[in-house]
PDB file of C-alpha atoms in Angstrom:
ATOM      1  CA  UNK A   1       4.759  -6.249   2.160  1.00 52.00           C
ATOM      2  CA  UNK A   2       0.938  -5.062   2.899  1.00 51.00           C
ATOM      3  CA  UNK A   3      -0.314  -2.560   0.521  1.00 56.00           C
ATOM      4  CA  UNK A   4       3.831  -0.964  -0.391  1.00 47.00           C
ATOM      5  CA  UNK A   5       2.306  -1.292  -3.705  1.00 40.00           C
ATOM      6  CA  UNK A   6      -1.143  -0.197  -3.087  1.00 44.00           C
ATOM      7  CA  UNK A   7      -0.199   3.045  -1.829  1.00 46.00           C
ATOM      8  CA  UNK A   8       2.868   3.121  -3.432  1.00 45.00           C
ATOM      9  CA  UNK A   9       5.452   5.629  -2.765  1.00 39.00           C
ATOM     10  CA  UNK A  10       2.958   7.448  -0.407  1.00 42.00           C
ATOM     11  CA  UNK A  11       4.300   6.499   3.299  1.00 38.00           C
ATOM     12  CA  UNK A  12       4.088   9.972   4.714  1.00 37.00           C
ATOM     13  CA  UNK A  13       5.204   9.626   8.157  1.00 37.00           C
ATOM     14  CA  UNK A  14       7.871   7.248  10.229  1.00 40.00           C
ATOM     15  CA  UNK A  15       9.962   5.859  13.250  1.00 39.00           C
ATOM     16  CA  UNK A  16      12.672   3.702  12.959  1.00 44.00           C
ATOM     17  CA  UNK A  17      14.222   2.211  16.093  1.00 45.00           C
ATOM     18  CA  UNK A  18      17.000  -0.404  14.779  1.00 44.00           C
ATOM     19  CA  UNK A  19      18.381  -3.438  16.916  1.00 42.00           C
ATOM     20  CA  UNK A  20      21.242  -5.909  16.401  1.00 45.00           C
ATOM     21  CA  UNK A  21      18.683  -8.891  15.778  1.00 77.00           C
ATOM     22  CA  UNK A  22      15.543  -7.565  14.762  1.00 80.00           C
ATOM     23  CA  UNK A  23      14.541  -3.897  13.212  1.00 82.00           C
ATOM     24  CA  UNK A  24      11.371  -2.412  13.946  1.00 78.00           C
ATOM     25  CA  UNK A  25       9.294   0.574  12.399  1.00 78.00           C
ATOM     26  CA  UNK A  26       6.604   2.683  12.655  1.00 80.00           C
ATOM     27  CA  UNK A  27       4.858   5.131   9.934  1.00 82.00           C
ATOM     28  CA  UNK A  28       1.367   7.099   9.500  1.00 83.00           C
ATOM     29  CA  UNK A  29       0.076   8.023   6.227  1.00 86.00           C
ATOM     30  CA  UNK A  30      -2.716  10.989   5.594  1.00 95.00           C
ATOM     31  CA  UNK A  31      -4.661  10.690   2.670  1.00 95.00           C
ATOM     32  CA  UNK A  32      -7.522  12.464   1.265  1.00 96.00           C
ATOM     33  CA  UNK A  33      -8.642   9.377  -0.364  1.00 93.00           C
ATOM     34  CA  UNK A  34      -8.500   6.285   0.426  1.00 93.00           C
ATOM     35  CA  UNK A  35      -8.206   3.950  -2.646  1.00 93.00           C
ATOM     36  CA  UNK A  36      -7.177  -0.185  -2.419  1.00 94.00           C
ATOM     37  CA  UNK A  37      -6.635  -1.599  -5.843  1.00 95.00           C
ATOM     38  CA  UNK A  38      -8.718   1.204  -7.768  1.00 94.00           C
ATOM     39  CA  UNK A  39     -11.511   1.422  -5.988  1.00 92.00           C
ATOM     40  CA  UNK A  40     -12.149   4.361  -3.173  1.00 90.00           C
ATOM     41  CA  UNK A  41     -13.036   3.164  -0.068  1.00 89.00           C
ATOM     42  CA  UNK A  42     -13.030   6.315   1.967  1.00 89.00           C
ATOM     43  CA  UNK A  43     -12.566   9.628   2.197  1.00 90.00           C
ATOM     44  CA  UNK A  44      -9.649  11.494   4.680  1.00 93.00           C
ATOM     45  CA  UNK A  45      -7.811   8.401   5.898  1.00 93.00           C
ATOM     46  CA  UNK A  46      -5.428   8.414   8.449  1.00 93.00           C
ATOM     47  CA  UNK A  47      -3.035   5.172   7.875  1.00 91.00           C
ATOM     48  CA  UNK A  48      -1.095   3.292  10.953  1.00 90.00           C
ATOM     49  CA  UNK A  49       1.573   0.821  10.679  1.00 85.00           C
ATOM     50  CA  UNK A  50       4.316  -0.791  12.442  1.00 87.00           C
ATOM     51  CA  UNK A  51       6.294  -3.438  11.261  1.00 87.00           C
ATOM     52  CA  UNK A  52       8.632  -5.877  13.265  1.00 90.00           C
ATOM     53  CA  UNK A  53      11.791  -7.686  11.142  1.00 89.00           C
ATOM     54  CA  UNK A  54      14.274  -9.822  11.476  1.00 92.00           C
ATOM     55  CA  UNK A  55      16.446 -11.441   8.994  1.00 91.00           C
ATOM     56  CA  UNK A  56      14.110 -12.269   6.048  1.00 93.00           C
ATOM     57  CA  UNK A  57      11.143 -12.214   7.982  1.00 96.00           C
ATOM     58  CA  UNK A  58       8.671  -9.716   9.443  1.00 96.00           C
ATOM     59  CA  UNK A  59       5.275  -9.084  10.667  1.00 96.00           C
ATOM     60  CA  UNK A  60       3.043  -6.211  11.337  1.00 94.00           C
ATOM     61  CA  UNK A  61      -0.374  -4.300  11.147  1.00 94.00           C
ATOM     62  CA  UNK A  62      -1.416  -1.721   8.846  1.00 95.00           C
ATOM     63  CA  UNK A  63      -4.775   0.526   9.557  1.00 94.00           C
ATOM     64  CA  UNK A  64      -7.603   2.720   7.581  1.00 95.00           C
ATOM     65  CA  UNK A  65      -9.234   5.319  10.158  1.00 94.00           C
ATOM     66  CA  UNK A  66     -11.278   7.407   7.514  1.00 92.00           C
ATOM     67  CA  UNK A  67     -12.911  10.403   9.017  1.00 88.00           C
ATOM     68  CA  UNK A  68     -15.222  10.154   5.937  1.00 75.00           C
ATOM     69  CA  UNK A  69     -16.507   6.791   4.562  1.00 71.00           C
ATOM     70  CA  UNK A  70     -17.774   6.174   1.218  1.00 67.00           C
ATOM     71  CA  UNK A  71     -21.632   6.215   1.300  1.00 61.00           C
ATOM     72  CA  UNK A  72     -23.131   2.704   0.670  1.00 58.00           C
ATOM     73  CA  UNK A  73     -19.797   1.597   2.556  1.00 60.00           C
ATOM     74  CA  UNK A  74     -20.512  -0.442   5.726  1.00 60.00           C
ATOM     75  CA  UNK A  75     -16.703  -0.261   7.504  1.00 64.00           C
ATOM     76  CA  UNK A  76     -15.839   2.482  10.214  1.00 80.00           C
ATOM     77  CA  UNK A  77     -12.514   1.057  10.550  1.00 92.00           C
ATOM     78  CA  UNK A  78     -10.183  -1.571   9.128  1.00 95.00           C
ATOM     79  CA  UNK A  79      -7.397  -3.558  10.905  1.00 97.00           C
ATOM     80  CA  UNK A  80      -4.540  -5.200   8.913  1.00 98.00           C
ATOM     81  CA  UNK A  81      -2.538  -7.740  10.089  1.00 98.00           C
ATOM     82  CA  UNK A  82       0.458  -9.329   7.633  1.00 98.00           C
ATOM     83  CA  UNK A  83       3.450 -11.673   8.030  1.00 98.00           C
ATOM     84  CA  UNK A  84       5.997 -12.997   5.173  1.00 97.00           C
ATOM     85  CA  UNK A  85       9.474 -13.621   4.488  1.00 96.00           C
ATOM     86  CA  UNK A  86      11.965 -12.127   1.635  1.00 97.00           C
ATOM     87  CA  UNK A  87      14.210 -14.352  -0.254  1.00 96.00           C
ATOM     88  CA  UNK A  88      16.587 -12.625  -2.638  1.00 94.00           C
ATOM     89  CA  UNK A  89      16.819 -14.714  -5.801  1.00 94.00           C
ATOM     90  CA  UNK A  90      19.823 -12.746  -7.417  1.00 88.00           C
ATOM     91  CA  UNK A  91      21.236  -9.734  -8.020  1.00 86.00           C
ATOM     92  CA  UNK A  92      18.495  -7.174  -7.415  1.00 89.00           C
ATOM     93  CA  UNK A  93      15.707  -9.203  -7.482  1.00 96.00           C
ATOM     94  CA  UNK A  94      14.193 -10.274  -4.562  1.00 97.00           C
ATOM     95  CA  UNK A  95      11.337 -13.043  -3.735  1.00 98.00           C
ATOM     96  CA  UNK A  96       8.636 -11.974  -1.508  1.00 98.00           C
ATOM     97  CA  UNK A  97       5.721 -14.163   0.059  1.00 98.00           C
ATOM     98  CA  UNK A  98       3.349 -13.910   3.460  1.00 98.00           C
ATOM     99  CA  UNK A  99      -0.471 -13.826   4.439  1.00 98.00           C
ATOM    100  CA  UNK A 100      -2.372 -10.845   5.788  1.00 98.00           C
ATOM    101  CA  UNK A 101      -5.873 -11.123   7.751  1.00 98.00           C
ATOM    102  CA  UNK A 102      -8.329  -8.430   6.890  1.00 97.00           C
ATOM    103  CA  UNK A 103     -10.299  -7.274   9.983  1.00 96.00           C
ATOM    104  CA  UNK A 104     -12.820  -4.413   9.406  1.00 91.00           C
ATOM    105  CA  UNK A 105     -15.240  -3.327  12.207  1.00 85.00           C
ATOM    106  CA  UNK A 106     -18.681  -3.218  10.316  1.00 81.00           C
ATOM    107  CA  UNK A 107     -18.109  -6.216   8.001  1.00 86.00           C
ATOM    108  CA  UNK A 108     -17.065 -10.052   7.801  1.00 91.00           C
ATOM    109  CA  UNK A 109     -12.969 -10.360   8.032  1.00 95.00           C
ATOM    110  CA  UNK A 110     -11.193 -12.635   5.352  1.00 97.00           C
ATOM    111  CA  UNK A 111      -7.790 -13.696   5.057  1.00 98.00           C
ATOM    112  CA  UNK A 112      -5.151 -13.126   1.772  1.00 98.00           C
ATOM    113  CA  UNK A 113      -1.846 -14.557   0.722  1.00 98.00           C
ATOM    114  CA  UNK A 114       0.475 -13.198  -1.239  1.00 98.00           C
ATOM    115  CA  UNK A 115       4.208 -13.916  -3.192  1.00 98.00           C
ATOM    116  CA  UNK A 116       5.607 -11.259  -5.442  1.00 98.00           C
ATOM    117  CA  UNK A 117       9.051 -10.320  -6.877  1.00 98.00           C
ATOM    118  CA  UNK A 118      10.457  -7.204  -7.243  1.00 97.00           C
ATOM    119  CA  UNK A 119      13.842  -5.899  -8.731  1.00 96.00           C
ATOM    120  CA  UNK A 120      15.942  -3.289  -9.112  1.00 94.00           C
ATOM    121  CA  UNK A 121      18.032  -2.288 -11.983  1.00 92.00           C
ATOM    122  CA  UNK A 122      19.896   0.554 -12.472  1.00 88.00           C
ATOM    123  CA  UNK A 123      17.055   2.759 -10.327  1.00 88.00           C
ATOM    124  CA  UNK A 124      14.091   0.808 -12.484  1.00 95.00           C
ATOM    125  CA  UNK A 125      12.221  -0.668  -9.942  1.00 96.00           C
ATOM    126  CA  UNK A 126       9.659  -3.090 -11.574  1.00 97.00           C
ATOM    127  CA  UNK A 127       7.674  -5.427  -9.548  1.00 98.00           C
ATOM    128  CA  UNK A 128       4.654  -8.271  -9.852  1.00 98.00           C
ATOM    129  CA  UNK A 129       2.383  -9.952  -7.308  1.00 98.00           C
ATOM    130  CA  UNK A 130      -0.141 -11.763  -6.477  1.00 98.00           C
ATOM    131  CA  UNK A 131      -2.575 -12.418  -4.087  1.00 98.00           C
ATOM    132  CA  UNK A 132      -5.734 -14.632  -3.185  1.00 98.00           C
ATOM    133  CA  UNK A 133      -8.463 -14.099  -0.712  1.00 98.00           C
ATOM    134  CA  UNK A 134      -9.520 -17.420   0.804  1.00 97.00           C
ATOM    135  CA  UNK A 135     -12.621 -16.269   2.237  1.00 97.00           C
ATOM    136  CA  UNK A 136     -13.793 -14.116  -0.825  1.00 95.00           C
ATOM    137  CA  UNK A 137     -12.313 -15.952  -3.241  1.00 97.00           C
ATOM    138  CA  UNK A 138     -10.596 -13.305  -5.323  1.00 98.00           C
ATOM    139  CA  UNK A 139      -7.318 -13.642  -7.480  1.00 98.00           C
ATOM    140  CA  UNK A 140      -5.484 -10.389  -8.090  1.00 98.00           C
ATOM    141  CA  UNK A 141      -2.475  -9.469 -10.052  1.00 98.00           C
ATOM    142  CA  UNK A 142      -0.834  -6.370 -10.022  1.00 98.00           C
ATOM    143  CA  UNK A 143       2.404  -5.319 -11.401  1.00 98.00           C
ATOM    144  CA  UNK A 144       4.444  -1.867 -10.657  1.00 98.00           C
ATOM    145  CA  UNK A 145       7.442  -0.082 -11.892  1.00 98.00           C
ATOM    146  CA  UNK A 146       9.067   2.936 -10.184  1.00 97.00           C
ATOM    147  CA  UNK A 147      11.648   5.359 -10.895  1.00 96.00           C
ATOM    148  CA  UNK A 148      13.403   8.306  -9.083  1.00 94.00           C
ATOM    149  CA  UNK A 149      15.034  11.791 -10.613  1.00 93.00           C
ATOM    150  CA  UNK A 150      17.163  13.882  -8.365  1.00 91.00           C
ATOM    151  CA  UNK A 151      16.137  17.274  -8.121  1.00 91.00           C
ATOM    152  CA  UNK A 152      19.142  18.968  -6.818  1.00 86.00           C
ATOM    153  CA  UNK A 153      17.664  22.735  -6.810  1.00 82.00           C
ATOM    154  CA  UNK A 154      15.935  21.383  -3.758  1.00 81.00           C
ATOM    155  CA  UNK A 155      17.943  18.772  -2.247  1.00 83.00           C
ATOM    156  CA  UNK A 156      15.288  16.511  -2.855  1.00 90.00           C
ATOM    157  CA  UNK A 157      14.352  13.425  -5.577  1.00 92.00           C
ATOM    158  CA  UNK A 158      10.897  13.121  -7.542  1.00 95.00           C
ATOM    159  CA  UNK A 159       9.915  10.096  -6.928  1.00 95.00           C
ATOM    160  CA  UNK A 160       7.947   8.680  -9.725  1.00 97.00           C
ATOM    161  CA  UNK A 161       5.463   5.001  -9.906  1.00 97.00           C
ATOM    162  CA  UNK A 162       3.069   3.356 -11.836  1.00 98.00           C
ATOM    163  CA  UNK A 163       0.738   0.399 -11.157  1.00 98.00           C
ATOM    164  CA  UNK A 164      -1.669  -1.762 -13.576  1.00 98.00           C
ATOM    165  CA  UNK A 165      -3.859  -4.588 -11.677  1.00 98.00           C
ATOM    166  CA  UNK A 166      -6.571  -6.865 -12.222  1.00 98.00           C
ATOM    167  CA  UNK A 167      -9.049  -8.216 -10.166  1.00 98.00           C
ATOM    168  CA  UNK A 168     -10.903 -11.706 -11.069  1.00 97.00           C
ATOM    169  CA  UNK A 169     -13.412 -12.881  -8.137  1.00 96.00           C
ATOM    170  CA  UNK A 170     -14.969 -16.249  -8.129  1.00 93.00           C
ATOM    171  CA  UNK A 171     -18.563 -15.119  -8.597  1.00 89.00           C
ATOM    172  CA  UNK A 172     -18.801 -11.194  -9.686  1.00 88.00           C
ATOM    173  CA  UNK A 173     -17.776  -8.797 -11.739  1.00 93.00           C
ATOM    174  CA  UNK A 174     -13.705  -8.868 -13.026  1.00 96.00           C
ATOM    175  CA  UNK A 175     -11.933  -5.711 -13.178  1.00 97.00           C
ATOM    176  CA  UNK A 176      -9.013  -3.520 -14.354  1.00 97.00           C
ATOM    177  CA  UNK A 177      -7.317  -0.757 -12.720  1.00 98.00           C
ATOM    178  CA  UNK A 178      -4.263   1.313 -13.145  1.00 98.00           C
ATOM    179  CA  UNK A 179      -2.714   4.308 -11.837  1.00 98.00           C
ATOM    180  CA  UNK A 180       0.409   6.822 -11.340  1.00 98.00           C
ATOM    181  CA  UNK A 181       2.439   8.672  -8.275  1.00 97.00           C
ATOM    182  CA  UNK A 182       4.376  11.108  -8.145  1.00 97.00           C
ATOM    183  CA  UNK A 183       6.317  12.289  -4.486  1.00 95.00           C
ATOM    184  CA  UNK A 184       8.877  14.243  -3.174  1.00 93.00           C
ATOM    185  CA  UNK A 185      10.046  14.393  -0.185  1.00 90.00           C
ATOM    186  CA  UNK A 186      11.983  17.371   1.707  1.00 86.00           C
ATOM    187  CA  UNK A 187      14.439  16.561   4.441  1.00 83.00           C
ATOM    188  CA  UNK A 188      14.357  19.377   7.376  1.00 85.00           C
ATOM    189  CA  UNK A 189      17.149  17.676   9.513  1.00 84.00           C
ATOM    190  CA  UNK A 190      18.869  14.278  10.208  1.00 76.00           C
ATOM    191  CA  UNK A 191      16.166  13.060  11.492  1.00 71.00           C
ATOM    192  CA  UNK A 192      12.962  14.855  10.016  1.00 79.00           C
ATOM    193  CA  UNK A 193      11.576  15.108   6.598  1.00 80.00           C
ATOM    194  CA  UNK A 194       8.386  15.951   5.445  1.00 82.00           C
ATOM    195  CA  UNK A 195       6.718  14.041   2.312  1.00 84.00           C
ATOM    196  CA  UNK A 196       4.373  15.816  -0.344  1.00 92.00           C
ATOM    197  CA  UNK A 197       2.425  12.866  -2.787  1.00 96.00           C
ATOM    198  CA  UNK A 198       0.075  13.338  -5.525  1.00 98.00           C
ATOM    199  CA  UNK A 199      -1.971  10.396  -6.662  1.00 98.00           C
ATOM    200  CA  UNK A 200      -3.876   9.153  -9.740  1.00 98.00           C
ATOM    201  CA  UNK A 201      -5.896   5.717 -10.251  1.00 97.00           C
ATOM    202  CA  UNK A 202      -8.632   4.865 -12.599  1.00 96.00           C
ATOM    203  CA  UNK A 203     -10.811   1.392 -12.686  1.00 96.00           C
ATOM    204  CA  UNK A 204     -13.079  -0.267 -15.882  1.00 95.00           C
ATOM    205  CA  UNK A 205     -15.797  -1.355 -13.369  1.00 93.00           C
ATOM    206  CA  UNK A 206     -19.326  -1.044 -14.783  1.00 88.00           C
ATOM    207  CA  UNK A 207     -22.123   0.825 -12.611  1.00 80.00           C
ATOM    208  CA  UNK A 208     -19.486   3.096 -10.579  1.00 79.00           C
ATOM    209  CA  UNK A 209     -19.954   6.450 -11.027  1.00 76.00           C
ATOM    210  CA  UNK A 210     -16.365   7.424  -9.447  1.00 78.00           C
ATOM    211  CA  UNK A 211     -14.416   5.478 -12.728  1.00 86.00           C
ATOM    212  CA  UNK A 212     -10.747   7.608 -11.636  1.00 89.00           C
ATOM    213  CA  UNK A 213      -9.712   9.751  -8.960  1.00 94.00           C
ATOM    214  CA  UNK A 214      -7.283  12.008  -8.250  1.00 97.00           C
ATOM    215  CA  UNK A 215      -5.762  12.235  -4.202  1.00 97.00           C
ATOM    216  CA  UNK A 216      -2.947  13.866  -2.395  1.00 97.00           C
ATOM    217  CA  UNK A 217      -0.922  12.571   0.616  1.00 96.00           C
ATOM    218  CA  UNK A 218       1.470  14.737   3.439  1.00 89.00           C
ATOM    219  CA  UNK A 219       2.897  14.165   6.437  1.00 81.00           C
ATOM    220  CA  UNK A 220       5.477  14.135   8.366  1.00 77.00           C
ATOM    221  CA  UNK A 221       8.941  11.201   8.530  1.00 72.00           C
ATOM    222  CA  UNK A 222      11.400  10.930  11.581  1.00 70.00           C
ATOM    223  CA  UNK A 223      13.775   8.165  12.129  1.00 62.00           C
ATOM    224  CA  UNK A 224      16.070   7.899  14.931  1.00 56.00           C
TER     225      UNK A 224
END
């Protein structure tokens, strides 16, 4: 689903309302960078979503309103629209595929697919995708694995991920990039819990002066 392995474990804030038929949910993620597949972007980014389901299928948009761009950057805003279906394939392993249209205020929009699989085993939660931009002809693969601990003195779990990627476009410059997460999040009721992340990612591109960079995430969960 759009950018769950991105951003990781970082979804900081978020509504639930569940149906018979169809689910639907809403979250907002603060971060003081904003980084998409190793390379910062912005600066202070307040992330939207909401996400419709039902069944194996869903749809939704996902936002970046930075309050500080990147300089040499030429977006203000960016608008993310995604759909897809799961299919599980067996026990703990599920099949996921769908398209997402890349809308940015300032520069041209271009359209991805997608189709991943993720697992879990025994709280290992590997996963590996792939996706392809049409209009700027880009391949990426990225592949994730991600592990909790309890941390009982707190009533909370460490929540622990790692990411390795690689970016090949059809005329440029190919890339690596990596990083690691680490968040916990702190229930204050039934309903409310508030979400501390801490955020590391690093990319082999030649000519950027901002190689790795290390970000923090908070807000604020409620689901009803």
């Amino acid at each position: 689903m759009k950018k769950a392995l991105v951003l990781g474990l970082a979804a900081v804030a978020s509504i639930g309302v569940a149906r018979a038929e169809y689910s639907i949910s809403t979250d907002i993620t603060f971060a003081s960078d904003y980084m998409f597949r190793g390379v910062q972007l912005a600066e202070n980014t307040l992330h939207p979503s909401i996400e419709i389901s039902s069944g194996q299928f869903y749809l939704g948009y996902w936002g970046a309103f930075p309050i500080n761009n990147v300089e040499s950057k030429g977006w203000i805003n960016e608008y993310d629209f995604y759909a897809g279906f799961t299919q599980e394939l067996g026990e703990g392993t599920t099949l996921d595929v769908g398209l997402t249209h890349y809308y940015y205020t300032e520069i041209p929009a271009s359209t991805e697919v997608y189709v991943g699989i993720t697992g879990d085993f025994g709280g290992i939660t590997p996963g590996v995708y792939a996706y392809y931009d049409f209009d700027l002809e880009v391949l990426t693969i990225q592949g994730s694995v991600g592990y909790s601990l309890p941390l009982e003195s707190v009533g909370s779990t460490l929540d622990l991920s790692a990411t390795l990627g690689y970016v090949e476009p059809d005329a440029g410059e190919s890339y690596t990039y990596w990083g690691v997460s680490a968040v916990v999040p702190f229930q204050l009721n039934e309903n409310a819990t508030v979400t501390a992340g801490l955020h590391y990612t690093r990319n082999d591109l030649s000519g950027v002066e901002d190689k790795d960079k290390l970000y923090a995430t908070i807000g604020l969960t409620l689901g009803f």
